[in-house]
XYZ file of C-alpha atoms in Angstrom:
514
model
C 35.598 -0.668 124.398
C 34.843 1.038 127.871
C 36.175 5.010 126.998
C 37.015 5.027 130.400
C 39.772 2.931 129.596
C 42.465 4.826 127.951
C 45.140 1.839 127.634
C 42.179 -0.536 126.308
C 41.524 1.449 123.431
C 44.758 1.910 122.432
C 45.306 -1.982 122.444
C 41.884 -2.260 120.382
C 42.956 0.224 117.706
C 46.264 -1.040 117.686
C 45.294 -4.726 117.194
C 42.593 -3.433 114.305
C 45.534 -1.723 112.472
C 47.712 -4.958 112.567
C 44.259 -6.736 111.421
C 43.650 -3.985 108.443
C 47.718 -4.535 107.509
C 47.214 -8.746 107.353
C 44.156 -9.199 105.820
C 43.120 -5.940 103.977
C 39.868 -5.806 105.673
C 37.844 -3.594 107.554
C 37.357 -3.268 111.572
C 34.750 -1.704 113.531
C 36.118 -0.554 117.082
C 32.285 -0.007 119.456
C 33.734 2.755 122.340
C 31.370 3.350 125.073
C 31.425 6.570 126.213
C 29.319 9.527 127.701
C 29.465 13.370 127.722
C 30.391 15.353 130.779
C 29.252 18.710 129.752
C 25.771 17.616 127.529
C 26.168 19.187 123.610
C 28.790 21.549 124.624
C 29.892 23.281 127.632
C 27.368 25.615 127.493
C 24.616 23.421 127.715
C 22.702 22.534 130.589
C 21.810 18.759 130.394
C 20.502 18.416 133.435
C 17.004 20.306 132.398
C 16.073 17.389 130.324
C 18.731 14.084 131.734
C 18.695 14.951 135.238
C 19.015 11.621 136.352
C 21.932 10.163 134.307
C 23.819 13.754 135.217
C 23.879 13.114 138.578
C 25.321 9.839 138.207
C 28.008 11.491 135.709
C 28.369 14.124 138.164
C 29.526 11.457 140.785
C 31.451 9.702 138.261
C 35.553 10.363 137.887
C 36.703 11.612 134.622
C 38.640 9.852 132.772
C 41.974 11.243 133.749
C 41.284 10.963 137.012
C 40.515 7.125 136.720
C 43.870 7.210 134.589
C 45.969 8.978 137.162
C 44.740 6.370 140.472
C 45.605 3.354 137.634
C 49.831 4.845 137.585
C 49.785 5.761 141.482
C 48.297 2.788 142.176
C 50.908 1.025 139.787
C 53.692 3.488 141.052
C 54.485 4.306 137.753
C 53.934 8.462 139.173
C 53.137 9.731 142.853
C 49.859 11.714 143.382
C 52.377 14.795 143.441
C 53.829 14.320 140.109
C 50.138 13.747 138.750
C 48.924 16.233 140.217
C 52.183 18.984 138.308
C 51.591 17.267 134.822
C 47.791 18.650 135.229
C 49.013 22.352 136.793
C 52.012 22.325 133.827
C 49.813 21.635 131.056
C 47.544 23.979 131.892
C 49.611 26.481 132.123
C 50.803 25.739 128.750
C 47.210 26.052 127.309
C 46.930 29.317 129.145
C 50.022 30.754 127.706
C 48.997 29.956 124.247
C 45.118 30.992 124.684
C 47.010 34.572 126.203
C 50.019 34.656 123.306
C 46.560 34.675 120.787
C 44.356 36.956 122.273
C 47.718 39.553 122.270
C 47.877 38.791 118.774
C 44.294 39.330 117.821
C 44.463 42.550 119.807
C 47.481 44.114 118.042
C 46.155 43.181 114.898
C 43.211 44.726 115.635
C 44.934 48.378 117.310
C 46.734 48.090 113.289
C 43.824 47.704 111.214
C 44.358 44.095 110.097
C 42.456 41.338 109.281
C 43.689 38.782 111.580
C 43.083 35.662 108.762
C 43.507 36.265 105.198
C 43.525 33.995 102.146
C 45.031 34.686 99.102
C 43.113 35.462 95.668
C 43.935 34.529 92.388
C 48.036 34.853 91.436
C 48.988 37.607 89.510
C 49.523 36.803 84.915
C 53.100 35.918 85.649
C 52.320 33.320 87.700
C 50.291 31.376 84.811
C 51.240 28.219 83.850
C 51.360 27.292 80.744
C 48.700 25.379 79.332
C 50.020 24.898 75.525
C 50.658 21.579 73.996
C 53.520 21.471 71.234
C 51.772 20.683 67.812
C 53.698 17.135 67.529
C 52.955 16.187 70.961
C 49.395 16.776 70.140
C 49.397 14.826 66.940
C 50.949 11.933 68.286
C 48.456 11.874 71.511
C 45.693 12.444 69.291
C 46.623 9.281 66.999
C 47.093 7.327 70.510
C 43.707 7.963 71.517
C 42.306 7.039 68.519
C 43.963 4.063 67.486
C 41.780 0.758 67.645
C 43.546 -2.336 68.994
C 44.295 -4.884 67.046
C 42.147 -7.315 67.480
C 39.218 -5.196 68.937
C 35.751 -5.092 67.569
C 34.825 -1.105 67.780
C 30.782 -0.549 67.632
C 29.691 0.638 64.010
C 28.338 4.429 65.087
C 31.668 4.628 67.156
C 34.397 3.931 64.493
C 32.509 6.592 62.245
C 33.150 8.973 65.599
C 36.673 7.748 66.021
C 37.736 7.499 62.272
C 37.037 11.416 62.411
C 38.718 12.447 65.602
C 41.726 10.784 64.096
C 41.952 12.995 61.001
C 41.052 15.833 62.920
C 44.452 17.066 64.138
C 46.466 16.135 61.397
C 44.120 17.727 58.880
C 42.795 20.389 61.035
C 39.105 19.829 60.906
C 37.659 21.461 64.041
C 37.575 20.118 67.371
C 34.350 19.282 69.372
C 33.916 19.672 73.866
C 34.617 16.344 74.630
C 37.580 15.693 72.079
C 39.348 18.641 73.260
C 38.802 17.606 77.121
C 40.300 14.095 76.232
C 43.427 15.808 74.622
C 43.868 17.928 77.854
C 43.434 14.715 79.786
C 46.377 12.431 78.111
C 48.543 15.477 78.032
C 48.129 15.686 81.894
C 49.068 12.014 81.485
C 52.077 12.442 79.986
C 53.674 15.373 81.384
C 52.957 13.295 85.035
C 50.020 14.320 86.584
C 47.748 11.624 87.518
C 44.131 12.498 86.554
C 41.137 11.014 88.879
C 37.338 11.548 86.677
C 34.355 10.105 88.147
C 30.988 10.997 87.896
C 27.596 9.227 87.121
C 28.210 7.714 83.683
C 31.134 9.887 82.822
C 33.164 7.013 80.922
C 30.325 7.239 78.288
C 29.358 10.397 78.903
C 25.641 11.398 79.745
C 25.412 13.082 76.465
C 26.947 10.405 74.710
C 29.985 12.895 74.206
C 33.062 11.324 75.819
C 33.322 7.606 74.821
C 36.655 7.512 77.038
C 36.263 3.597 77.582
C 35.098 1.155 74.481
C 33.693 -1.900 74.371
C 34.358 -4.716 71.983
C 31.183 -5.316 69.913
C 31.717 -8.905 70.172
C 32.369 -9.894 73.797
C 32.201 -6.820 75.848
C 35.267 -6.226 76.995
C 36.131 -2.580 77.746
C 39.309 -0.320 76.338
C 39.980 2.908 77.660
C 42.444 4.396 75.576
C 44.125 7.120 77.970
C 45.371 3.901 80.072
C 47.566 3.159 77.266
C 49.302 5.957 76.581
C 52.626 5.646 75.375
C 54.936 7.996 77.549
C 52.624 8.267 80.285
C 53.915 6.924 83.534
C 51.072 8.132 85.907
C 47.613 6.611 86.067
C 44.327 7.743 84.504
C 41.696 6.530 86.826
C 38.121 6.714 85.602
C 34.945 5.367 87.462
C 31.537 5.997 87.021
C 30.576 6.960 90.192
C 27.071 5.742 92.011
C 24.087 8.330 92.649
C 25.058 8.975 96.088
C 26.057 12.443 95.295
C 27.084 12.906 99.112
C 29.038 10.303 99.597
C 31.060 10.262 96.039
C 31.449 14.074 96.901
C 33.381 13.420 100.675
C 35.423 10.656 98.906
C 36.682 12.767 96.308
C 37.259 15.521 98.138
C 39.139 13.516 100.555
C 41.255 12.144 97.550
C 42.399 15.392 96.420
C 43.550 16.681 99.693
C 45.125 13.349 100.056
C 47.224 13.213 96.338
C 47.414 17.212 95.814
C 49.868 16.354 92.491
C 46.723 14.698 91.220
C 43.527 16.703 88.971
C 40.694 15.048 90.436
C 36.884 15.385 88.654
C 33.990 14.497 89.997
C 30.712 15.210 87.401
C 27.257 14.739 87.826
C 25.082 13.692 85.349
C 23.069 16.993 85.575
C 24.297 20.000 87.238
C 21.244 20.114 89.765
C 22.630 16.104 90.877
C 25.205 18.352 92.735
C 22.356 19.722 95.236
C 22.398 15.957 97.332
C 26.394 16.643 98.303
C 25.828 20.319 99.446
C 26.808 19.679 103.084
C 30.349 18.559 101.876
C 30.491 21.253 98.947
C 29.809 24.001 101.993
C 31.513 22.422 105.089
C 34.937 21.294 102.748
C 35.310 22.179 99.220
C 34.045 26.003 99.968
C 35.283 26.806 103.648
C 37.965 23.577 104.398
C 40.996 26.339 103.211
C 39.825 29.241 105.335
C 39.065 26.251 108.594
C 41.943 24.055 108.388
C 44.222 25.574 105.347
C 43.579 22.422 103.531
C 44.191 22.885 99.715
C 42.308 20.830 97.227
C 42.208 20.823 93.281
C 39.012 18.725 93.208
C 37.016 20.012 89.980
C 33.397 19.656 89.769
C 32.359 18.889 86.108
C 28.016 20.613 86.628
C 26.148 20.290 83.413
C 24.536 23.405 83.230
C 21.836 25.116 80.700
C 18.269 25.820 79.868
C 16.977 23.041 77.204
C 13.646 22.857 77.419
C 13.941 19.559 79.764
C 12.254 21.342 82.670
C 13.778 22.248 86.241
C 15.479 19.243 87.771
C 17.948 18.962 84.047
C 18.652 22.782 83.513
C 20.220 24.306 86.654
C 23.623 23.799 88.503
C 22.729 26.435 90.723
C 24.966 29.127 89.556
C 24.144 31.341 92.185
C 24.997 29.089 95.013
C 28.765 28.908 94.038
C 29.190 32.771 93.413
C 26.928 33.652 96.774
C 30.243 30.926 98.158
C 32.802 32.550 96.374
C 35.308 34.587 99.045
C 38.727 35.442 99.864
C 39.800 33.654 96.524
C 38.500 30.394 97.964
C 37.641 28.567 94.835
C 36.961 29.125 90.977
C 33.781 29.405 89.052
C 34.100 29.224 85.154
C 31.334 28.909 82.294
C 33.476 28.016 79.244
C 32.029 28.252 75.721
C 34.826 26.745 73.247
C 36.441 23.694 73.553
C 39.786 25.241 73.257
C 38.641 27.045 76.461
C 37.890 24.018 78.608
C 40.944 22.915 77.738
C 43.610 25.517 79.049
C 41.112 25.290 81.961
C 41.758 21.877 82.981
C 45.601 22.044 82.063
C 45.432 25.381 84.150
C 43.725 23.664 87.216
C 45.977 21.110 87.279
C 49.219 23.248 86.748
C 48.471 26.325 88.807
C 50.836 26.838 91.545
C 47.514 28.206 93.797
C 45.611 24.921 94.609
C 42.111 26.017 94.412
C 38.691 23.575 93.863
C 36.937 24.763 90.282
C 33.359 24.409 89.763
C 32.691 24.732 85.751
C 29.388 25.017 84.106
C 29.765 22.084 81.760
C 27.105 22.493 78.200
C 25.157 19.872 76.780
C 23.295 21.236 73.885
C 26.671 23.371 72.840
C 28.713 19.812 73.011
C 27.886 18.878 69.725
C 26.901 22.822 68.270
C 29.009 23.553 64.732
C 29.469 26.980 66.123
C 30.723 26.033 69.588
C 33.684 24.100 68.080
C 37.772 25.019 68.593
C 40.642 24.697 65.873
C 43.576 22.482 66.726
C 45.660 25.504 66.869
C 43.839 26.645 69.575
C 45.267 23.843 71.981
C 49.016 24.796 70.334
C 48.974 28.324 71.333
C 47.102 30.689 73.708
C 45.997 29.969 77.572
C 42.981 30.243 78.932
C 41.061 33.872 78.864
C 38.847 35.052 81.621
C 36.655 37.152 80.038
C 36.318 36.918 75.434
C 35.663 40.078 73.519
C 33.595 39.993 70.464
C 35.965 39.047 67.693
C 34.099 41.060 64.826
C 31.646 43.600 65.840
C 29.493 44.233 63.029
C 30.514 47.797 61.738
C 33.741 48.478 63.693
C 34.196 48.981 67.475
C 33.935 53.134 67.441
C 30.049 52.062 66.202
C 29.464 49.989 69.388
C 27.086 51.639 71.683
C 25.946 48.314 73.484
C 27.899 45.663 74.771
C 26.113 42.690 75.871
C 28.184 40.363 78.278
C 27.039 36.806 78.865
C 28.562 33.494 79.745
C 27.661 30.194 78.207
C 25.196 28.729 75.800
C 23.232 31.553 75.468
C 26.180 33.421 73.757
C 25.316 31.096 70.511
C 21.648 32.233 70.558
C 22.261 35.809 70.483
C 24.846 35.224 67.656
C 23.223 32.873 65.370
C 19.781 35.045 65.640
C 18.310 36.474 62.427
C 18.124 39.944 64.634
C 22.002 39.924 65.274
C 23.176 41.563 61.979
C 20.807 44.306 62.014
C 22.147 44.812 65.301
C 25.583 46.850 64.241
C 25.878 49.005 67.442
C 25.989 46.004 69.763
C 28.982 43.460 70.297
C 28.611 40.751 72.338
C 31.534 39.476 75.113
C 31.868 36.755 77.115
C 32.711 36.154 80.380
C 34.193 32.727 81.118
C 35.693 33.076 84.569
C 32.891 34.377 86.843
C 34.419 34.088 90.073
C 36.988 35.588 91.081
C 35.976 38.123 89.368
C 38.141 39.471 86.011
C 37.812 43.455 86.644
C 41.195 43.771 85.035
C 40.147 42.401 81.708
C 36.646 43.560 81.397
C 38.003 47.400 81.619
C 40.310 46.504 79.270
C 37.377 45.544 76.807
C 35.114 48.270 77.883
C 38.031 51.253 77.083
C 38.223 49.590 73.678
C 34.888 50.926 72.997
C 34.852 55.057 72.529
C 31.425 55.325 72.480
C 29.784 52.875 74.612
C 26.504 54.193 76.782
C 25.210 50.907 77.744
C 26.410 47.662 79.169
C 23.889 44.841 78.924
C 24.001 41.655 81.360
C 21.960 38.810 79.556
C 21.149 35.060 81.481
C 19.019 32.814 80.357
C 18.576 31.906 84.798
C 15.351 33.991 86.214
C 16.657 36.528 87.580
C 17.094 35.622 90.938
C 19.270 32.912 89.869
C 22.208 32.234 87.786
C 25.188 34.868 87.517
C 23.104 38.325 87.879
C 22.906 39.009 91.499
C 27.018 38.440 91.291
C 27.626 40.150 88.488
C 25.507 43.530 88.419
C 27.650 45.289 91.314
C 30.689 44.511 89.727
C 29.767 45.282 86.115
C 28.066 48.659 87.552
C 31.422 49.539 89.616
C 33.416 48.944 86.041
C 31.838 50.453 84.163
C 32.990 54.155 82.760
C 31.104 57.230 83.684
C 28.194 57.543 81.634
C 27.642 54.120 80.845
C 24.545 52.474 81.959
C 24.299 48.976 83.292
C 21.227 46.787 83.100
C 20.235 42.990 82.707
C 17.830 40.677 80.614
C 16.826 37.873 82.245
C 13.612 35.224 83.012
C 11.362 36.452 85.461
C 11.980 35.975 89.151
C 10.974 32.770 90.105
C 11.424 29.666 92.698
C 11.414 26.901 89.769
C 14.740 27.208 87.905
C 12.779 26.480 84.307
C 10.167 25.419 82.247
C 9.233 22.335 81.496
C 7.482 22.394 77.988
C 9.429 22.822 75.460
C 7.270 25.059 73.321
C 7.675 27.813 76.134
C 11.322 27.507 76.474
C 11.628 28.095 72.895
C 9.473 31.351 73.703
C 11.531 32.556 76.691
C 14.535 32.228 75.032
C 13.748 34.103 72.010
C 12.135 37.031 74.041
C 15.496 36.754 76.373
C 17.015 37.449 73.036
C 14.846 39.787 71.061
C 15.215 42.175 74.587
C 18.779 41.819 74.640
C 19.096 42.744 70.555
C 16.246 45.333 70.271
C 17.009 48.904 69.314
């Protein structure tokens, strides 16, 4: 279509909407147009296109083209024309003065003219609990096999003991405690949207949300059957176009805000080929436009030995984002965490996106494992104190605060119990930062002289650059703050193996040492 021809181009998009509304397909509409003022109106396109500009400069605009086609159709005189151009912009001058006045008084007052809300205050928390029968009964949905349906050998052994679990209170892995939080979305009616790259299986073999009979193929996915649930469970595994799945997801959750929309990658450093949508929409679109999106992105995030490209999420990008309360950044360690977490994301009344640092060694760690109780009671906690330290908290000198995997190390260490005058916290939410709770935990220890950040990220990555101002300004008079991390450096990890193991245990010898 010729852009110079308003009435065309409606016609053409008109006629392609009656053509998407008959035959469900797509239409491509070709409009031919130019720019008047070059990139913007401060450019000067004439240094480098003089040529074409002096043709546009001879060329009517568009309205005027417009206005000649209704005189010339006596549909308006060249007076009336010529009004409807003075009126309107007077309008836009009234409103472009009624702002500036604005901005200026604002300004005289001391206020910020734009301001976005952060987190809600503890009243305002939903509640994230599941009654114990509800949980039962969703638990033996899940885990039911169809009549009829041929499970894989290795799987029934995995779902004959997720079946038991809640009934007899066996413990509760990641991924069976995300699945519960899932189908009790389900069935109190919000819809729930996961995709990611192989995020029906899992890319830790973890999730197992759809199964496939052993004899023909044919795929189950149990949360689509849910008895009581009368929203749907979509679940796609999503192609490595990071961008593109990224914009379309994030698109979906502005579009369906009842919904919990999750897109995962299948490492946390996948996330890096969507960061132009991740800056321009999930981090700034609330303070641009005021758009609101719950759109959770599920990062796989640790230090394994598996070398750069499978260790990092990029931490340090998120929290550098973090602003005004514009989204959430958590680093869960229990399953019973992640849990309240997603039924918290998808309840709260403040629609915020949520960027967690999923685990993968941790998904399958004895230690890292949650009682069924834990999903019947509680909510989620920002920041978790040391349950036990060794000889009683007036005997804590050192606290070490951490978040993720690396919590396990330090705890399952053959130097932690000689270590009595250290306890060892947790901080799950990272951003926005929980200042209330961590003074709570630091006034509950007398004598504390030293709080210790530990990471396993160099130290120019991961949660330290965040985290040491605000640990510093909490912390009581006295106290000194310090870290223990890798060595600054512009790869996020090793790649051998035998020198992970190495870091890691000097990142934890430092961290323990006397």
């Amino acid at each position: 279509m010729n852009a110079d021809d308003p009435e065309a181009c409606l016609s053409a998009i008109r006629l392609a909407m009656m053509y998407r509304e008959k035959f469900r397909a797509d239409v491509v509409i070709n409009v031919v147009g130019y720019r008047r003022h070059g990139h913007n109106e401060g450019d000067e396109p004439r240094y480098t296109q003089p040529l074409m500009y002096q043709r546009i400069d001879n060329h009517p605009t568009v309205r005027e083209l417009f206005a000649k086609t209704l005189t010339t159709q006596k549909v308006v005189t060249d007076e009336e024309a010529a009004e409807m151009v003075e009126r309107y912009y007077a309008e836009l001058s009234t409103v472009q003065e009624r702002l500036r006045a604005d901005l200026e008084k604002s300004s005289r007052a001391g206020e910020e003219p734009h301001r976005i809300s952060g987190m809600v205050s503890a009243i305002d928390e939903p509640v994230t609990v599941v009654q114990p029968e509800e949980l039962r009964m969703l638990n033996d949905s899940l885990y039911t096999v169809p009549d009829g349906f041929t499970i894989n050998r290795k799987l029934a052994r995995v779902i004959d003991r997720q079946r038991k679990a809640v009934i007899d209170g066996t413990p509760l892995d990641w991924a069976h405690a995300e699945t519960l939080a899932y189908a009790s979305l389900l069935t109190e009616g919000v819809p729930v949207r996961l995709v990611g790259q192989d995020t029906a299986r899992g890319t830790f073999s973890q999730r197992h949300l759809t199964w496939f009979d052993a004899d023909n193929g044919s795929g189950y996915t149990p949360l689509q059957h849910l008895p009581g649930a009368t929203v749907p469970m979509e679940l796609h595994n999503s192609p490595l176009s990071e961008y593109a799945a990224m914009g379309f997801e994030y698109g979906y959750s502005v579009a369906a805000p009842e919904a919990l929309v999750l897109w995962e990658a299948q490492f946390g450093d996948f996330a890096n080929g969507a960061e132009i949508v991740i800056d321009q929409f999930v981090i700034a679109g609330l303070a641009k436009w005021g758009q609101q999106s719950r759109l959770t992105l599920l990062l796989p995030h640790g230090y394994e030995g598996q070398g750069p490209e499978h260790s990092s999420a990029r931490l340090e990008r998120y929290l550098a984002l973090g602003a005004e309360g514009n989204i959430r950044v958590a680093n869960c360690s229990t399953p019973a965490q992640y849990f309240h977490l997603i039924r918290r994301q998808a309840k709260h009344s403040e629609i915020r996106p949520l960027i967690v640092m999923t685990p993968k060694s941790i998904l399958r760690l004895p230690q890292a494992t949650s009682h069924p109780d834990e999903l019947t009671s509680g909510q989620f906690q920002a920041v978790l104190d040391d349950p036990a330290p060794p000889a009683g908290r007036e005997a804590v000198t050192r606290l070490i605060l951490c978040s993720g995997k690396i919590y396990y190390e330090v705890i399952t260490s053959g130097l932690r119990e000689a270590a009595e005058h250290i306890a060892v916290g947790r901080i799950e939410l990272l951003y926005p930062f929980p200042e209330g709770d961590i003074r709570n935990i630091l006034t509950s220890y007398p004598n504390l002289q030293e709080m210790v950040w530990l990471q396993e990220e160099p130290m120019n990555m991961g949660a330290r650059k965040w985290m040491m101002p605000q640990l510093t300004a909490c912390a009581p008079e006295g106290v000194q703050v310090r870290y223990v991390s890798r060595p600054e450096r512009s790869s996020p990890a090793e790649g051998y193996p035998a020198a992970h193991k190495a870091e890691q245990e000097r990142l934890v010898k430092e961290a323990l040492a006397s």
